[in-house]
Amino acid sequence: MRILVNSAWHEVRAGELAAALGELGYGERTVSTAVNGEFVAAGARAETPLNEGDRVEVLAPMQGG
Amino acid sequence: MLELYQTSLRSRLLLGSARYSSPAVLGAAVRAAETQIVTVSLRREGAGERSGQGFWSLVRELGVRVLPNTAGCHSVKEAVTTAHMAREVFGTPWIKLEVIGEDDTLQPDVFALVEAAGILSTEGFEVFPYTTEDLVVAERLLSAGCRVLMPWGSPIGSGRGLNNLFGLRALRAHFPEVPLIIDAGIGVPSHAALALEQGFDAVLINTAVAQARDPVLMAQAFRQAVDAGRAAYMAGPIEARDVAQPSTPVIGTAFRG
């Protein structure tokens, strides 16, 4: 299915968020996620189903003021 | 000592981590500033990137507390979701809550700010709201659960210092027990010294250090200014007068009488 990851379309086979992140290559990195604007804690990713067209945000630490 | 949400701090200088020429310069500036709190953020990261991980490793090595922000958020929903994401990644309940209402001045949307502050405080966050000097908004933020306020000096990155000194002084006088940190707009160390002299508890500096020709030297200058401003406040400055008053005693002056 096609999902929108950080505003770019990606084709994934996985049906849930944890597997999709692995498939996309995020691996074990420190990131935080949201699906359709709702925060998804790391521990809840495997139980968070994805659907065609879902908007996934993957955020990482960055410099800030 | 400065007390922020039951945390005691020696340093009254908070430093932003953005806009430095390199991670090494950021590290050296943090050390020169002797800061104990560094602000950080979250941004989208692609699967092939590693910059976020590298930055986070550097910050952890510096041994400072982090204050994550919600920079770039324009709505309650965005800010609340970003705060949750930041709490997980950075492992702190502290959040510098920014909800931008106007893009030219980066003025906070104080209505959304109060609403988001209430939600996050209920959810266990310790909120540092980026606000204006408005007294009524400050009152609402405190009612919403905030125990620290971060009024702007002037627009972010403008370097204009304390744009509304009268309003800021009123805020200080109105909330004598609330830690007030001047956030945004400070350009040079004298602005920081003035803020501390006026009784503000701390300042947050980013652009003025990061974009200086020598950021490390400027970080040191800000540390000295903050120390001087705080000492002056504690020492009790004299009142300004409109007429001269001789400092040398006039009794016994030669050639008089």
GROMACS .gro file of C-alpha atoms in nm:
model
  322
    1MET     CA    1   0.000   0.000   0.000
    2ARG     CA    2   0.104   0.360  -0.040
    3ILE     CA    3   0.154   0.577   0.267
    4LEU     CA    4   0.275   0.932   0.304
    5VAL     CA    5   0.595   0.945   0.513
    6ASN     CA    6   0.710   1.297   0.598
    7SER     CA    7   0.508   1.421   0.299
    8ALA     CA    8   0.664   1.176   0.049
    9TRP     CA    9   0.480   0.874  -0.091
   10HIS     CA   10   0.625   0.531  -0.012
   11GLU     CA   11   0.510   0.182  -0.106
   12VAL     CA   12   0.521  -0.057   0.190
   13ARG     CA   13   0.417  -0.420   0.235
   14ALA     CA   14   0.390  -0.399   0.616
   15GLY     CA   15   0.047  -0.354   0.767
   16GLU     CA   16   0.160  -0.194   1.090
   17LEU     CA   17   0.384   0.096   1.185
   18ALA     CA   18   0.681  -0.085   1.347
   19ALA     CA   19   0.730  -0.315   1.049
   20ALA     CA   20   0.682  -0.027   0.804
   21LEU     CA   21   0.957   0.173   0.976
   22GLY     CA   22   1.189  -0.127   0.950
   23GLU     CA   23   1.102  -0.168   0.585
   24LEU     CA   24   1.168   0.199   0.519
   25GLY     CA   25   1.514   0.169   0.677
   26TYR     CA   26   1.471   0.354   1.006
   27GLY     CA   27   1.595   0.051   1.200
   28GLU     CA   28   1.673   0.108   1.566
   29ARG     CA   29   1.726   0.481   1.541
   30THR     CA   30   1.590   0.729   1.794
   31VAL     CA   31   1.281   0.863   1.624
   32SER     CA   32   0.934   0.959   1.732
   33THR     CA   33   0.625   0.886   1.527
   34ALA     CA   34   0.276   1.010   1.460
   35VAL     CA   35   0.005   0.870   1.231
   36ASN     CA   36  -0.252   1.106   1.087
   37GLY     CA   37  -0.148   1.371   1.337
   38GLU     CA   38  -0.176   1.148   1.645
   39PHE     CA   39   0.133   1.059   1.848
   40VAL     CA   40   0.218   0.688   1.845
   41ALA     CA   41   0.453   0.583   2.127
   42ALA     CA   42   0.739   0.351   2.038
   43GLY     CA   43   0.581   0.068   2.237
   44ALA     CA   44   0.253   0.099   2.048
   45ARG     CA   45   0.392   0.096   1.693
   46ALA     CA   46   0.357  -0.278   1.640
   47GLU     CA   47  -0.011  -0.257   1.733
   48THR     CA   48  -0.079   0.046   1.514
   49PRO     CA   49  -0.229  -0.066   1.182
   50LEU     CA   50  -0.160   0.134   0.869
   51ASN     CA   51  -0.406   0.200   0.592
   52GLU     CA   52  -0.369   0.318   0.236
   53GLY     CA   53  -0.300   0.692   0.229
   54ASP     CA   54  -0.209   0.726   0.597
   55ARG     CA   55   0.014   1.020   0.687
   56VAL     CA   56   0.313   0.912   0.895
   57GLU     CA   57   0.549   1.158   1.061
   58VAL     CA   58   0.895   1.037   1.159
   59LEU     CA   59   1.084   1.295   1.364
   60ALA     CA   60   1.437   1.292   1.504
   61PRO     CA   61   1.634   1.520   1.738
   62MET     CA   62   1.746   1.843   1.577
   63GLN     CA   63   1.902   2.175   1.671
   64GLY     CA   64   1.650   2.423   1.808
   65GLY     CA   65   1.620   2.761   1.972
   66MET     CA   66   1.988   2.939   4.266
   67LEU     CA   67   1.727   2.934   3.994
   68GLU     CA   68   1.437   2.694   4.055
   69LEU     CA   69   1.250   2.568   3.752
   70TYR     CA   70   0.992   2.298   3.826
   71GLN     CA   71   1.176   2.178   4.138
   72THR     CA   72   1.509   2.174   3.954
   73SER     CA   73   1.781   2.394   4.102
   74LEU     CA   74   2.019   2.555   3.858
   75ARG     CA   75   2.334   2.757   3.899
   76SER     CA   76   2.328   2.909   3.552
   77ARG     CA   77   2.079   3.175   3.448
   78LEU     CA   78   2.178   3.153   3.084
   79LEU     CA   79   1.989   2.909   2.861
   80LEU     CA   80   2.137   2.845   2.520
   81GLY     CA   81   1.969   2.748   2.195
   82SER     CA   82   2.145   2.487   1.984
   83ALA     CA   83   2.051   2.610   1.633
   84ARG     CA   84   2.240   2.801   1.366
   85TYR     CA   85   2.597   2.718   1.474
   86SER     CA   86   2.857   2.666   1.203
   87SER     CA   87   2.942   2.319   1.333
   88PRO     CA   88   2.867   2.081   1.619
   89ALA     CA   89   3.215   2.153   1.758
   90VAL     CA   90   3.139   2.525   1.780
   91LEU     CA   91   2.807   2.451   1.950
   92GLY     CA   92   2.986   2.234   2.206
   93ALA     CA   93   3.251   2.498   2.274
   94ALA     CA   94   2.984   2.770   2.308
   95VAL     CA   95   2.787   2.561   2.557
   96ARG     CA   96   3.100   2.514   2.767
   97ALA     CA   97   3.197   2.883   2.745
   98ALA     CA   98   2.845   2.988   2.845
   99GLU     CA   99   2.855   2.745   3.140
  100THR     CA  100   2.491   2.687   3.061
  101GLN     CA  101   2.299   2.399   3.216
  102ILE     CA  102   2.001   2.404   2.980
  103VAL     CA  103   2.013   2.374   2.602
  104THR     CA  104   1.704   2.397   2.384
  105VAL     CA  105   1.651   2.133   2.118
  106SER     CA  106   1.389   2.045   1.861
  107LEU     CA  107   1.246   1.770   1.644
  108ARG     CA  108   1.244   1.762   1.267
  109ARG     CA  109   1.152   1.518   0.996
  110GLU     CA  110   1.430   1.275   0.921
  111GLY     CA  111   1.454   1.057   0.611
  112ALA     CA  112   1.549   0.688   0.636
  113GLY     CA  113   1.890   0.757   0.482
  114GLU     CA  114   1.981   1.042   0.717
  115ARG     CA  115   2.179   1.024   1.038
  116SER     CA  116   2.208   1.392   1.137
  117GLY     CA  117   1.952   1.368   1.416
  118GLN     CA  118   2.131   1.081   1.586
  119GLY     CA  119   2.466   1.258   1.564
  120PHE     CA  120   2.324   1.576   1.712
  121TRP     CA  121   2.156   1.390   1.998
  122SER     CA  122   2.482   1.208   2.081
  123LEU     CA  123   2.665   1.541   2.095
  124VAL     CA  124   2.408   1.697   2.328
  125ARG     CA  125   2.419   1.400   2.562
  126GLU     CA  126   2.796   1.423   2.581
  127LEU     CA  127   2.767   1.788   2.690
  128GLY     CA  128   2.596   1.677   3.011
  129VAL     CA  129   2.329   1.948   3.007
  130ARG     CA  130   1.955   1.935   3.056
  131VAL     CA  131   1.756   1.966   2.738
  132LEU     CA  132   1.450   2.180   2.688
  133PRO     CA  133   1.271   2.058   2.374
  134ASN     CA  134   1.063   2.311   2.185
  135THR     CA  135   0.758   2.295   1.962
  136ALA     CA  136   0.903   2.546   1.715
  137GLY     CA  137   0.715   2.574   1.389
  138CYS     CA  138   0.381   2.465   1.532
  139HIS     CA  139   0.085   2.681   1.435
  140SER     CA  140  -0.202   2.502   1.610
  141VAL     CA  141  -0.291   2.345   1.945
  142LYS     CA  142  -0.304   2.002   1.784
  143GLU     CA  143   0.040   2.031   1.623
  144ALA     CA  144   0.197   2.162   1.942
  145VAL     CA  145   0.043   1.895   2.166
  146THR     CA  146   0.142   1.611   1.930
  147THR     CA  147   0.496   1.751   1.894
  148ALA     CA  148   0.527   1.779   2.272
  149HIS     CA  149   0.439   1.411   2.311
  150MET     CA  150   0.691   1.315   2.044
  151ALA     CA  151   0.959   1.527   2.213
  152ARG     CA  152   0.890   1.378   2.556
  153GLU     CA  153   0.949   1.030   2.420
  154VAL     CA  154   1.267   1.110   2.226
  155PHE     CA  155   1.433   1.339   2.480
  156GLY     CA  156   1.306   1.168   2.795
  157THR     CA  157   1.198   1.486   2.975
  158PRO     CA  158   0.862   1.629   3.080
  159TRP     CA  159   0.996   1.979   3.005
  160ILE     CA  160   0.856   2.144   2.694
  161LYS     CA  161   0.916   2.493   2.560
  162LEU     CA  162   0.573   2.552   2.417
  163GLU     CA  163   0.565   2.765   2.104
  164VAL     CA  164   0.251   2.817   1.900
  165ILE     CA  165   0.322   3.072   1.630
  166GLY     CA  166   0.039   3.304   1.533
  167GLU     CA  167   0.201   3.539   1.285
  168ASP     CA  168   0.484   3.455   1.050
  169ASP     CA  169   0.651   3.795   1.006
  170THR     CA  170   0.705   3.856   1.377
  171LEU     CA  171   0.679   3.493   1.494
  172GLN     CA  172   0.446   3.634   1.757
  173PRO     CA  173   0.286   3.361   1.968
  174ASP     CA  174  -0.079   3.278   1.919
  175VAL     CA  175  -0.158   3.333   2.284
  176PHE     CA  176  -0.509   3.187   2.263
  177ALA     CA  177  -0.380   2.857   2.126
  178LEU     CA  178  -0.086   2.878   2.367
  179VAL     CA  179  -0.313   2.891   2.673
  180GLU     CA  180  -0.524   2.602   2.542
  181ALA     CA  181  -0.221   2.384   2.461
  182ALA     CA  182  -0.057   2.470   2.796
  183GLY     CA  183  -0.369   2.351   2.978
  184ILE     CA  184  -0.379   2.021   2.789
  185LEU     CA  185  -0.008   1.951   2.836
  186SER     CA  186  -0.005   2.046   3.205
  187THR     CA  187  -0.291   1.802   3.265
  188GLU     CA  188  -0.089   1.535   3.086
  189GLY     CA  189   0.208   1.576   3.318
  190PHE     CA  190   0.426   1.808   3.113
  191GLU     CA  191   0.621   2.091   3.275
  192VAL     CA  192   0.545   2.370   3.036
  193PHE     CA  193   0.771   2.666   2.953
  194PRO     CA  194   0.540   2.882   2.739
  195TYR     CA  195   0.689   3.125   2.488
  196THR     CA  196   0.458   3.421   2.538
  197THR     CA  197   0.436   3.799   2.519
  198GLU     CA  198   0.455   4.044   2.810
  199ASP     CA  199   0.073   4.053   2.830
  200LEU     CA  200  -0.036   4.033   3.194
  201VAL     CA  201  -0.371   3.871   3.129
  202VAL     CA  202  -0.221   3.601   2.910
  203ALA     CA  203   0.039   3.539   3.180
  204GLU     CA  204  -0.238   3.497   3.437
  205ARG     CA  205  -0.420   3.250   3.212
  206LEU     CA  206  -0.101   3.051   3.152
  207LEU     CA  207  -0.044   3.023   3.526
  208SER     CA  208  -0.407   2.916   3.576
  209ALA     CA  209  -0.352   2.655   3.302
  210GLY     CA  210  -0.073   2.501   3.512
  211CYS     CA  211   0.245   2.674   3.395
  212ARG     CA  212   0.497   2.744   3.673
  213VAL     CA  213   0.748   2.927   3.450
  214LEU     CA  214   0.687   3.192   3.183
  215MET     CA  215   0.906   3.283   2.889
  216PRO     CA  216   0.810   3.630   2.768
  217TRP     CA  217   0.971   3.758   2.450
  218GLY     CA  218   1.214   4.049   2.457
  219SER     CA  219   1.146   4.122   2.091
  220PRO     CA  220   1.080   3.905   1.783
  221ILE     CA  221   1.288   3.586   1.754
  222GLY     CA  222   1.624   3.649   1.593
  223SER     CA  223   1.570   4.026   1.568
  224GLY     CA  224   1.843   4.123   1.815
  225ARG     CA  225   1.638   4.422   1.931
  226GLY     CA  226   1.659   4.348   2.299
  227LEU     CA  227   1.383   4.437   2.544
  228ASN     CA  228   1.138   4.600   2.306
  229ASN     CA  229   0.876   4.690   2.566
  230LEU     CA  230   1.068   4.748   2.885
  231PHE     CA  231   0.770   4.909   3.055
  232GLY     CA  232   0.550   4.607   2.983
  233LEU     CA  233   0.818   4.362   3.091
  234ARG     CA  234   0.875   4.552   3.416
  235ALA     CA  235   0.501   4.539   3.483
  236LEU     CA  236   0.505   4.164   3.424
  237ARG     CA  237   0.798   4.123   3.664
  238ALA     CA  238   0.627   4.334   3.930
  239HIS     CA  239   0.294   4.155   3.887
  240PHE     CA  240   0.433   3.803   3.929
  241PRO     CA  241   0.721   3.837   4.175
  242GLU     CA  242   0.727   3.465   4.261
  243VAL     CA  243   0.708   3.320   3.910
  244PRO     CA  244   1.033   3.237   3.731
  245LEU     CA  245   1.043   3.461   3.422
  246ILE     CA  246   1.290   3.381   3.146
  247ILE     CA  247   1.336   3.634   2.868
  248ASP     CA  248   1.316   3.436   2.547
  249ALA     CA  249   1.382   3.579   2.203
  250GLY     CA  250   1.518   3.900   2.061
  251ILE     CA  251   1.826   3.950   2.276
  252GLY     CA  252   2.108   4.072   2.053
  253VAL     CA  253   2.402   4.171   2.271
  254PRO     CA  254   2.517   4.100   2.626
  255SER     CA  255   2.399   4.440   2.752
  256HIS     CA  256   2.041   4.336   2.669
  257ALA     CA  257   2.088   4.026   2.883
  258ALA     CA  258   2.242   4.227   3.165
  259LEU     CA  259   1.946   4.467   3.155
  260ALA     CA  260   1.701   4.178   3.177
  261LEU     CA  261   1.874   4.037   3.484
  262GLU     CA  262   1.910   4.384   3.641
  263GLN     CA  263   1.532   4.422   3.607
  264GLY     CA  264   1.484   4.106   3.809
  265PHE     CA  265   1.417   3.857   3.533
  266ASP     CA  266   1.536   3.517   3.642
  267ALA     CA  267   1.719   3.407   3.329
  268VAL     CA  268   1.757   3.461   2.955
  269LEU     CA  269   1.752   3.225   2.660
  270ILE     CA  270   1.994   3.315   2.382
  271ASN     CA  271   2.044   3.149   2.048
  272THR     CA  272   2.102   3.360   1.737
  273ALA     CA  273   2.305   3.627   1.917
  274VAL     CA  274   2.564   3.364   2.009
  275ALA     CA  275   2.538   3.123   1.716
  276GLN     CA  276   2.563   3.392   1.449
  277ALA     CA  277   2.830   3.606   1.618
  278ARG     CA  278   3.164   3.623   1.437
  279ASP     CA  279   3.315   3.432   1.731
  280PRO     CA  280   3.032   3.237   1.895
  281VAL     CA  281   3.249   3.096   2.173
  282LEU     CA  282   3.375   3.439   2.280
  283MET     CA  283   3.019   3.573   2.258
  284ALA     CA  284   2.894   3.288   2.477
  285GLN     CA  285   3.151   3.388   2.736
  286ALA     CA  286   3.046   3.753   2.707
  287PHE     CA  287   2.682   3.658   2.767
  288ARG     CA  288   2.779   3.452   3.071
  289GLN     CA  289   2.962   3.750   3.218
  290ALA     CA  290   2.671   3.984   3.138
  291VAL     CA  291   2.417   3.752   3.298
  292ASP     CA  292   2.634   3.718   3.609
  293ALA     CA  293   2.680   4.096   3.627
  294GLY     CA  294   2.311   4.167   3.573
  295ARG     CA  295   2.206   3.923   3.844
  296ALA     CA  296   2.464   4.059   4.090
  297ALA     CA  297   2.344   4.413   4.018
  298TYR     CA  298   1.983   4.314   4.081
  299MET     CA  299   2.078   4.150   4.411
  300ALA     CA  300   2.287   4.454   4.507
  301GLY     CA  301   1.991   4.692   4.466
  302PRO     CA  302   2.052   4.952   4.195
  303ILE     CA  303   2.002   5.321   4.269
  304GLU     CA  304   1.703   5.506   4.127
  305ALA     CA  305   1.759   5.715   3.815
  306ARG     CA  306   1.730   6.094   3.876
  307ASP     CA  307   1.665   6.387   3.646
  308VAL     CA  308   1.917   6.621   3.813
  309ALA     CA  309   2.277   6.583   3.923
  310GLN     CA  310   2.367   6.494   4.279
  311PRO     CA  311   2.732   6.548   4.377
  312SER     CA  312   2.902   6.225   4.464
  313THR     CA  313   3.188   6.403   4.641
  314PRO     CA  314   3.079   6.547   4.979
  315VAL     CA  315   3.038   6.926   4.955
  316ILE     CA  316   3.106   7.003   5.323
  317GLY     CA  317   3.449   7.154   5.362
  318THR     CA  318   3.493   7.228   4.994
  319ALA     CA  319   3.788   7.465   4.940
  320PHE     CA  320   3.734   7.832   4.845
  321ARG     CA  321   3.369   7.832   4.957
  322GLY     CA  322   3.234   8.075   5.218
   0.00000   0.00000   0.00000
